[in-house]
CSV table of C-alpha atoms in Angstrom, one decimal:
chain,number,residue,atom,x,y,z
A,183,MET,CA,114.9,14.2,-28.5
A,184,ASN,CA,115.2,16.0,-32.1
A,185,ASN,CA,114.2,19.6,-32.8
A,186,LYS,CA,111.1,18.5,-34.5
A,187,TRP,CA,109.7,16.7,-31.4
A,188,LYS,CA,110.7,19.7,-29.3
A,189,ARG,CA,108.8,22.0,-31.2
A,190,LYS,CA,105.9,19.9,-31.0
A,191,LEU,CA,106.1,19.5,-27.1
A,192,GLY,CA,106.7,23.1,-26.8
A,193,ILE,CA,103.5,24.0,-28.7
A,194,TYR,CA,101.4,21.4,-26.6
A,195,LEU,CA,102.9,22.6,-23.2
A,196,SER,CA,102.2,26.4,-24.3
A,197,LEU,CA,98.6,25.7,-25.6
A,198,GLY,CA,97.8,23.7,-22.2
A,199,ILE,CA,99.1,26.4,-20.0
A,200,PHE,CA,97.5,29.1,-21.9
A,201,LEU,CA,94.1,27.8,-22.0
A,202,SER,CA,93.7,26.2,-18.7
A,203,GLY,CA,94.3,29.4,-16.8
A,204,CYS,CA,96.7,27.3,-14.5
A,205,ASN,CA,100.1,27.0,-13.3
A,206,VAL,CA,100.2,23.3,-14.5
A,207,ALA,CA,100.1,22.3,-18.2
A,208,GLU,CA,96.8,20.6,-19.2
A,209,SER,CA,96.6,18.5,-22.4
A,210,PRO,CA,94.9,20.4,-25.1
A,211,ASN,CA,92.7,17.6,-25.8
A,212,ASN,CA,91.0,18.3,-22.6
A,213,LEU,CA,90.4,21.9,-23.8
A,214,ILE,CA,89.4,21.3,-27.4
A,215,LYS,CA,86.4,19.3,-28.3
A,216,ALA,CA,86.8,16.8,-31.3
A,217,PRO,CA,87.4,17.1,-34.4
A,218,GLN,CA,91.2,17.4,-33.0
A,219,LEU,CA,93.3,19.9,-34.8
A,220,GLU,CA,96.7,19.4,-36.6
A,221,ASP,CA,99.7,20.9,-34.9
A,222,GLY,CA,99.6,23.9,-37.3
A,223,GLN,CA,96.2,24.6,-36.6
A,224,LYS,CA,96.5,24.5,-33.0
A,225,TRP,CA,99.6,26.9,-33.2
A,226,LYS,CA,97.6,29.5,-35.3
A,227,LEU,CA,94.6,29.4,-33.0
A,228,TYR,CA,97.1,29.7,-29.9
A,229,GLU,CA,98.6,32.8,-31.6
A,230,THR,CA,95.0,34.3,-32.7
A,231,LEU,CA,94.0,34.2,-29.1
A,232,LYS,CA,97.2,35.7,-27.7
A,233,GLN,CA,96.2,38.7,-30.0
A,234,LEU,CA,92.4,38.7,-29.4
A,235,VAL,CA,92.0,37.9,-25.7
A,236,PRO,CA,93.2,40.6,-23.4
A,237,PRO,CA,96.0,39.8,-20.7
A,238,GLY,CA,94.8,38.6,-17.5
A,239,MET,CA,91.6,37.0,-18.6
A,240,GLU,CA,90.6,33.5,-17.1
A,241,TYR,CA,89.4,30.9,-19.3
A,242,VAL,CA,86.2,29.2,-18.2
A,243,THR,CA,84.9,25.7,-17.8
A,244,PRO,CA,81.2,24.7,-17.5
A,245,LYS,CA,80.4,23.7,-14.0
A,246,GLY,CA,80.0,19.9,-13.5
A,247,ALA,CA,81.1,19.2,-17.1
A,248,VAL,CA,82.6,15.7,-17.4
A,249,VAL,CA,85.4,17.1,-19.8
A,250,LYS,CA,87.0,20.2,-18.6
A,251,GLN,CA,87.3,22.5,-21.6
A,252,SER,CA,87.3,26.1,-22.4
A,253,ILE,CA,87.0,25.9,-26.2
A,254,PHE,CA,84.4,24.1,-28.0
A,255,MET,CA,84.7,23.3,-31.8
A,256,ASP,CA,82.8,21.9,-34.7
A,257,ASP,CA,81.4,22.7,-38.0
A,258,VAL,CA,78.4,24.4,-36.7
A,259,ASP,CA,77.1,25.6,-40.4
A,260,ASN,CA,78.1,22.7,-42.4
A,261,ASP,CA,80.3,24.4,-44.6
A,262,GLY,CA,83.3,22.3,-44.0
A,263,LYS,CA,85.1,24.7,-41.8
A,264,LEU,CA,85.3,24.6,-38.1
A,265,GLU,CA,84.2,27.2,-35.6
A,266,ALA,CA,85.8,27.8,-32.4
A,267,PHE,CA,83.8,29.1,-29.3
A,268,VAL,CA,86.0,30.5,-26.4
A,269,VAL,CA,84.6,31.4,-22.9
A,270,TYR,CA,86.7,33.7,-20.6
A,271,LYS,CA,86.5,36.2,-17.9
A,272,GLN,CA,88.3,39.2,-16.1
A,273,PRO,CA,88.4,37.9,-12.6
A,274,LYS,CA,90.0,41.0,-11.4
A,275,GLU,CA,87.1,43.4,-12.5
A,276,ASN,CA,83.4,42.5,-12.6
A,277,GLY,CA,84.1,38.5,-13.7
A,278,ASN,CA,81.5,39.0,-16.5
A,279,LEU,CA,81.7,36.1,-19.0
A,280,HIS,CA,82.8,36.6,-22.5
A,281,LEU,CA,82.0,34.5,-25.6
A,282,LEU,CA,84.5,34.6,-28.5
A,283,VAL,CA,83.6,32.9,-31.7
A,284,LEU,CA,86.4,32.4,-34.4
A,285,LYS,CA,86.0,30.5,-37.8
A,286,GLU,CA,88.8,28.6,-39.4
A,287,ASN,CA,89.9,30.5,-42.7
A,288,LYS,CA,92.6,28.5,-44.6
A,289,GLU,CA,95.8,28.8,-42.5
A,290,SER,CA,94.3,31.4,-40.0
A,291,TRP,CA,91.3,32.1,-37.5
A,292,LEU,CA,89.1,35.0,-38.0
A,293,GLN,CA,86.8,36.4,-35.2
A,294,VAL,CA,83.3,36.3,-36.0
A,295,ALA,CA,81.7,37.7,-33.0
A,296,LEU,CA,82.4,38.5,-29.3
A,297,LEU,CA,79.6,38.7,-26.7
A,298,GLU,CA,80.0,40.2,-23.1
A,299,THR,CA,77.4,38.7,-20.9
A,300,GLU,CA,76.2,40.1,-17.6
A,301,TYR,CA,76.6,36.7,-15.8
A,302,GLN,CA,79.5,35.2,-14.0
A,303,ILE,CA,78.9,31.6,-13.9
A,304,LEU,CA,79.1,29.3,-17.0
A,305,ASP,CA,76.8,26.5,-16.2
A,306,TYR,CA,76.4,24.9,-19.5
A,307,PHE,CA,77.9,25.1,-23.1
A,308,ASN,CA,77.5,22.6,-26.0
A,309,MET,CA,76.2,22.5,-29.6
A,310,HIS,CA,73.3,20.6,-30.4
A,311,ASN,CA,71.1,20.1,-33.8
A,312,LEU,CA,68.0,20.4,-32.1
A,313,ASP,CA,65.6,20.6,-34.9
A,314,ASN,CA,67.9,18.0,-37.4
A,315,GLU,CA,67.5,20.6,-39.9
A,316,GLY,CA,70.8,22.7,-41.1
A,317,GLY,CA,73.4,23.4,-38.8
A,318,MET,CA,73.8,23.2,-35.0
A,319,GLU,CA,72.4,25.4,-32.1
A,320,ILE,CA,74.9,26.9,-29.7
A,321,VAL,CA,73.4,26.4,-26.2
A,322,ILE,CA,74.5,28.3,-23.2
A,323,GLY,CA,73.5,28.3,-19.4
A,324,LEU,CA,74.6,31.1,-17.5
A,325,GLY,CA,74.2,32.4,-13.9
A,326,THR,CA,75.1,35.3,-11.6
A,327,SER,CA,76.3,33.1,-8.4
A,328,ASP,CA,77.0,30.0,-6.9
A,329,PHE,CA,74.4,30.7,-4.3
A,330,GLU,CA,71.6,31.7,-6.9
A,331,PRO,CA,69.9,28.5,-8.1
A,332,GLU,CA,68.1,30.0,-11.0
A,333,ARG,CA,70.1,30.3,-14.5
A,334,GLN,CA,69.5,31.5,-17.7
A,335,LEU,CA,69.1,29.6,-20.9
A,336,PHE,CA,70.2,31.2,-24.2
A,337,ILE,CA,70.0,29.3,-27.5
A,338,TYR,CA,71.9,30.7,-30.7
A,339,GLN,CA,71.4,30.2,-34.2
A,340,TYR,CA,75.0,30.6,-36.1
A,341,GLY,CA,74.9,31.9,-39.8
A,342,GLN,CA,76.6,34.5,-41.8
A,343,ASP,CA,75.7,37.5,-39.5
A,344,GLY,CA,77.4,35.5,-36.8
A,345,LEU,CA,75.3,34.7,-33.7
A,346,GLY,CA,71.3,35.2,-33.7
A,347,LEU,CA,69.7,34.8,-30.3
A,348,ARG,CA,66.7,32.5,-30.5
A,349,VAL,CA,65.8,31.4,-26.8
A,350,ASN,CA,66.3,33.2,-23.6
A,351,ARG,CA,64.5,31.8,-20.6
A,352,ALA,CA,65.2,31.2,-16.7
A,353,TYR,CA,65.6,27.6,-15.5
A,354,HIS,CA,67.0,25.7,-12.5
A,355,LEU,CA,68.1,22.3,-14.4
A,356,LEU,CA,68.5,21.4,-18.0
A,357,ASP,CA,69.3,18.3,-19.9
A,358,PHE,CA,69.7,17.5,-23.5
A,359,ALA,CA,68.7,13.8,-24.8
A,360,ASP,CA,66.2,11.9,-26.9
A,361,TYR,CA,63.6,11.2,-24.3
A,362,ASP,CA,60.9,10.2,-26.6
A,363,GLU,CA,63.0,8.2,-29.1
A,364,ASP,CA,62.1,10.3,-32.1
A,365,GLN,CA,65.7,10.4,-33.2
A,366,LYS,CA,65.7,14.1,-32.2
A,367,THR,CA,67.3,16.0,-29.2
A,368,ASP,CA,64.8,17.1,-26.7
A,369,VAL,CA,65.2,19.7,-24.2
A,370,LEU,CA,64.5,19.1,-20.8
A,371,LEU,CA,64.1,22.1,-18.2
A,372,VAL,CA,63.3,22.3,-14.7
A,373,GLU,CA,61.6,25.7,-13.8
A,374,GLY,CA,60.0,27.4,-11.2
A,375,LYS,CA,60.6,29.0,-7.7
A,376,ARG,CA,61.1,27.3,-4.4
A,377,ARG,CA,58.4,27.2,-1.9
A,378,GLU,CA,55.9,27.9,-4.5
A,379,SER,CA,56.5,25.4,-7.4
A,380,PHE,CA,58.8,23.3,-9.7
A,381,THR,CA,58.0,21.9,-13.0
A,382,ALA,CA,59.9,19.6,-15.2
A,383,GLY,CA,59.0,20.4,-18.8
A,384,LEU,CA,60.0,18.3,-22.1
A,385,PHE,CA,60.5,20.7,-25.3
A,386,HIS,CA,61.0,20.3,-28.9
A,387,TYR,CA,63.0,22.8,-30.7
A,388,LYS,CA,61.0,24.2,-33.7
A,389,GLU,CA,61.5,27.3,-35.7
A,390,GLY,CA,63.7,28.9,-33.2
A,391,LYS,CA,61.2,28.3,-30.2
A,392,LEU,CA,60.9,25.9,-27.4
A,393,VAL,CA,57.5,24.2,-27.7
A,394,ARG,CA,56.6,22.3,-24.6
A,395,GLN,CA,55.3,18.6,-25.3
A,396,SER,CA,54.7,17.6,-21.6
A,397,SER,CA,55.4,18.5,-18.0
A,398,VAL,CA,55.5,17.0,-14.3
A,399,ASP,CA,55.4,18.7,-10.8
A,400,LEU,CA,58.1,18.1,-8.6
A,401,ASP,CA,58.8,19.0,-5.0
A,402,ALA,CA,58.4,22.6,-4.6
A,403,TYR,CA,60.5,22.7,-1.2
A,404,ALA,CA,63.7,21.1,-2.7
A,405,PHE,CA,67.3,22.6,-3.0
A,406,HIS,CA,68.5,21.1,-6.2
A,407,GLU,CA,71.7,19.8,-5.3
A,408,HIS,CA,72.9,17.6,-8.1
A,409,MET,CA,71.5,16.1,-11.3
A,410,THR,CA,72.6,13.1,-13.5
A,411,SER,CA,71.5,12.4,-16.9
A,412,GLY,CA,70.9,8.6,-17.2
A,413,THR,CA,69.1,5.5,-18.0
A,414,LEU,CA,66.4,3.5,-15.9
A,415,ARG,CA,66.9,-0.2,-15.5
A,416,ASP,CA,64.1,-0.9,-18.2
A,417,GLY,CA,66.0,1.4,-20.7
A,418,GLN,CA,64.3,4.6,-20.7
A,419,LYS,CA,66.2,8.2,-20.6
A,420,ALA,CA,65.8,9.7,-17.3
A,421,LEU,CA,67.0,13.0,-15.1
A,422,PHE,CA,68.1,12.0,-11.7
A,423,ILE,CA,67.6,15.0,-9.2
A,424,ASP,CA,69.4,14.7,-5.9
A,425,SER,CA,68.0,17.5,-3.7
A,426,LYS,CA,68.5,18.8,0.1
A,427,ILE,CA,65.6,18.9,2.3
A,428,GLY,CA,66.0,20.7,5.6
A,429,VAL,CA,69.4,20.9,7.1
A,430,HIS,CA,71.3,17.7,5.8
A,431,ALA,CA,68.5,15.1,4.4
A,432,MET,CA,68.0,14.6,0.8
A,433,ILE,CA,65.7,13.3,-1.4
A,434,THR,CA,65.9,11.7,-5.2
A,435,GLU,CA,63.3,12.6,-7.9
A,436,ILE,CA,63.5,10.8,-11.1
A,437,VAL,CA,61.9,12.5,-14.5
A,438,ALA,CA,61.3,10.1,-17.3
A,439,TYR,CA,59.2,9.7,-20.7
A,440,ASP,CA,56.5,7.1,-20.7
A,441,GLN,CA,53.8,6.6,-23.3
A,442,GLY,CA,53.7,10.2,-24.5
A,443,ASN,CA,53.9,12.0,-21.4
A,444,LEU,CA,56.8,13.1,-19.0
A,445,VAL,CA,56.3,11.5,-15.6
A,446,SER,CA,57.8,11.5,-12.1
A,447,VAL,CA,58.9,8.1,-11.2
A,448,ASP,CA,57.4,6.9,-8.0
A,449,MET,CA,60.3,6.3,-5.8
A,450,ASN,CA,58.3,5.2,-2.4
A,451,GLN,CA,61.6,6.3,-0.8
A,452,ASP,CA,62.6,7.1,2.7
A,453,ILE,CA,64.4,10.6,3.1
A,454,LYS,CA,68.1,10.0,3.0
A,455,GLU,CA,70.0,11.4,6.3
A,456,TYR,CA,72.8,13.1,4.4
A,457,LEU,CA,73.9,13.7,0.7
A,458,LEU,CA,74.4,10.6,-1.5
A,459,TYR,CA,74.3,11.5,-5.2
A,460,SER,CA,72.8,9.1,-7.9
A,461,GLN,CA,75.3,7.6,-10.2
A,462,ASP,CA,75.9,4.4,-12.3
A,463,ILE,CA,77.7,2.8,-9.3
A,464,ASN,CA,78.7,-0.5,-11.1
A,465,LYS,CA,79.6,1.0,-14.5
A,466,ASP,CA,76.5,-1.0,-16.3
A,467,GLY,CA,75.1,2.0,-18.2
A,468,ILE,CA,72.2,2.2,-15.5
A,469,THR,CA,71.9,4.9,-13.0
A,470,GLU,CA,71.3,3.8,-9.5
A,471,VAL,CA,70.1,5.9,-6.8
A,472,GLY,CA,71.7,5.9,-3.2
A,473,GLY,CA,69.9,4.9,0.1
A,474,MET,CA,70.8,4.4,3.6
A,475,TYR,CA,69.8,2.4,6.9
A,476,VAL,CA,70.8,2.4,10.6
A,477,PRO,CA,72.2,-0.9,11.3
A,478,LYS,CA,71.1,-2.9,14.3
A,479,GLY,CA,72.2,-1.7,17.7
A,480,TRP,CA,72.5,2.1,16.6
A,481,GLU,CA,68.9,3.0,16.8
A,482,ASP,CA,69.4,5.3,19.8
A,483,ALA,CA,73.0,6.6,19.1
A,484,PRO,CA,73.4,10.4,18.2
A,485,PHE,CA,73.2,11.1,14.8
A,486,GLU,CA,76.6,12.1,14.3
A,487,ASP,CA,77.8,8.6,15.7
A,488,ILE,CA,75.6,6.5,13.5
A,489,PRO,CA,77.7,4.3,10.9
A,490,PHE,CA,74.9,4.1,8.4
A,491,ILE,CA,75.0,1.3,5.9
A,492,GLU,CA,74.5,2.6,2.3
A,493,PHE,CA,72.9,1.0,-0.6
A,494,TYR,CA,72.3,1.8,-4.3
A,495,SER,CA,69.3,0.7,-6.3
A,496,SER,CA,68.3,0.8,-9.9
A,497,HIS,CA,64.6,1.8,-10.9
A,498,SER,CA,62.3,0.8,-13.4
A,499,ILE,CA,59.5,3.3,-15.0
A,500,SER,CA,57.0,2.1,-12.7
A,501,GLY,CA,59.1,2.7,-9.7
A,502,LYS,CA,60.1,-0.8,-8.8
A,503,ALA,CA,63.8,-0.6,-7.1
A,504,GLU,CA,66.2,-3.5,-7.3
A,505,LYS,CA,69.2,-3.3,-4.9
A,506,VAL,CA,72.5,-3.3,-6.6
A,507,THR,CA,74.9,-3.1,-3.9
A,508,GLU,CA,75.4,-2.5,-0.3
A,509,ARG,CA,78.3,-1.1,1.5
A,510,TYR,CA,79.7,0.3,4.7
A,511,THR,CA,81.7,3.5,3.6
A,512,ASP,CA,84.0,5.4,5.9
A,513,ARG,CA,84.7,9.0,3.9
A,514,GLU,CA,87.1,10.1,6.8
A,515,HIS,CA,89.5,7.3,6.2
A,516,GLY,CA,88.7,6.8,2.4
A,517,PHE,CA,87.4,3.3,2.0
A,518,TYR,CA,84.3,1.3,1.7
A,519,ILE,CA,83.5,-2.5,2.3
A,520,GLU,CA,81.2,-4.1,-0.1
A,521,ILE,CA,78.7,-6.1,1.6
A,522,PRO,CA,78.2,-9.7,-0.1
A,523,VAL,CA,74.7,-10.4,-1.2
A,524,GLU,CA,74.4,-13.4,1.6
A,525,TRP,CA,75.2,-10.7,4.2
A,526,GLN,CA,73.1,-7.6,3.0
A,527,CYS,CA,70.8,-6.5,5.8
A,528,LYS,CA,72.7,-9.1,8.2
A,529,VAL,CA,75.6,-7.1,9.6
A,530,THR,CA,76.3,-4.3,12.0
A,531,PRO,CA,79.3,-2.1,12.5
A,532,LYS,CA,81.3,-2.1,15.6
A,533,LYS,CA,83.9,0.6,16.5
A,534,VAL,CA,87.3,-0.5,17.5
A,535,LYS,CA,90.5,1.3,18.1
A,536,ASN,CA,91.7,2.5,14.8
A,537,GLY,CA,89.5,0.1,13.0
A,538,ILE,CA,86.0,-1.3,12.5
A,539,GLN,CA,84.7,-4.9,12.5
A,540,LEU,CA,81.4,-6.1,10.9
A,541,LEU,CA,79.5,-8.5,13.2
A,542,SER,CA,77.0,-10.9,12.1
A,543,ILE,CA,73.2,-10.7,12.9
A,544,PRO,CA,72.4,-12.4,14.9
A,545,GLY,CA,75.3,-13.6,17.3
A,546,GLU,CA,77.4,-10.7,16.5
A,547,VAL,CA,80.3,-12.7,15.6
A,548,PRO,CA,83.2,-10.8,13.8
A,549,ILE,CA,82.9,-11.5,10.0
A,550,PHE,CA,85.0,-8.6,8.8
A,551,GLU,CA,87.8,-6.5,10.2
A,552,ILE,CA,89.8,-3.5,8.8
A,553,ARG,CA,92.4,-1.5,10.9
A,554,TRP,CA,94.4,1.4,9.7
A,555,THR,CA,97.8,2.8,10.7
A,556,ASN,CA,100.3,5.3,9.7
A,557,LYS,CA,102.8,4.1,7.0
A,558,ASP,CA,105.6,4.9,9.1
A,559,SER,CA,104.3,3.0,12.2
A,560,SER,CA,106.1,-0.2,13.4
A,561,GLU,CA,102.9,-2.3,14.0
A,562,VAL,CA,103.0,-5.6,12.7
A,563,ALA,CA,100.1,-6.3,10.5
A,564,LYS,CA,98.8,-9.9,9.9
A,565,TYR,CA,97.1,-9.4,6.5
A,566,VAL,CA,97.8,-6.0,4.6
A,567,LEU,CA,94.8,-5.3,2.6
A,568,LYS,CA,95.6,-1.7,0.7
A,569,LYS,CA,98.1,1.0,1.3
A,570,SER,CA,97.0,4.8,0.5
A,571,GLN,CA,99.5,7.4,0.4
A,572,ASP,CA,99.6,7.5,4.1
A,573,THR,CA,98.0,4.7,5.5
A,574,ILE,CA,98.2,0.9,5.8
A,575,PHE,CA,94.9,-0.8,5.8
A,576,TYR,CA,95.2,-4.4,7.3
A,577,SER,CA,93.4,-7.1,9.3
A,578,ASN,CA,94.5,-9.2,12.0
A,579,ARG,CA,91.5,-11.7,11.9
A,580,ASP,CA,91.6,-14.6,9.3
A,581,GLU,CA,89.6,-13.9,6.1
A,582,TYR,CA,85.9,-15.2,6.4
A,583,GLN,CA,85.3,-17.6,3.6
A,584,THR,CA,81.8,-15.8,2.6
A,585,PHE,CA,83.1,-12.4,3.4
A,586,PRO,CA,86.5,-12.3,1.6
A,587,PHE,CA,89.3,-9.5,2.0
A,588,LYS,CA,88.6,-8.4,-1.7
A,589,GLN,CA,85.3,-6.7,-0.4
A,590,PHE,CA,87.4,-3.9,0.8
A,591,HIS,CA,88.2,-0.9,-1.5
A,592,LEU,CA,89.7,2.5,-1.3
A,593,LEU,CA,87.3,5.2,-2.0
A,594,GLU,CA,90.0,6.5,-5.0
A,595,ASP,CA,89.4,3.0,-6.7
A,596,ASP,CA,86.0,3.5,-7.3
A,597,PHE,CA,85.6,7.6,-7.7
């Protein structure tokens, strides 16, 4: 390796370690939003942050963000120069979040603003052109604790004088998407107080204010656990809200836009017995909602012993559901068995020593078997299906023609 490449590698590793706040280097591409910087720009930014950010600070990434990054970059004022927004906190003191704003200036970066907040949780951070006029708005969602569901939304306008606060309001959940298909980004906020009322509202951003366009009521007793911004089967943008009800049960609510109004999709669903989050389970661009049922023969078993069969369904704006997949999932051992269409609702699990069998209904004939053993075991396996880090998954039964071994998956393959 020549000196030129050694120097480049040193810059990348140093920048990754410094910005990630971890002991292991993380790629700068995971910390700096596009457009990407040249090596010299990265080095200048790194040097500037070393001078401006006090020692011992911890760089912060938004909760639940798909891309883990602490630095957000874009030309927010359309002047041909990049702005950088850096979020960090001092964990050994009060843990309050700081927002540092820098601007590219020829070969250097200049500090434009430094905001110290009274919040400790970074729920959301992004830049959006909410009104399709001029530059972009800086959107920040902050909270005081992981145990406090209410957050605070701040929308800033960036200009010659730095950051100007335009919106400051409470929320529980938020999403940014073009729900009404008018080529502008809409703001969807879930607001309210548990046991009183929750409302999902669709807003347009106009002249520095959020203007409500439509709203719909949600379950007032739900603990909002997880949300996914996705798409219904018939193409509409939608917000999927998975919430706890009681000790361990869960419901899913879907909010979408239909014929000029925000609507709550009629799910006509049973309460789920445990948390099963909505997701695009088959990677087709449509978000599916999870469900489950008690297989035959387990109706009177204690709850903790029931081997639930899980399924995922896509929904249309009318609420009509279409099952996409059905599976038996064993999270303790890290695998799932995808049930072929012809066998859906026609199998029941039977627990055996270090394994599980799926029996046909009716008849209770074994049509699929999976067993597991330690990798160091001397046990002879007829068919080895998969190997994880510590476990061999195998079957000693012949492959059933309509229920092939390929239906077995490790959870790490899918998630």
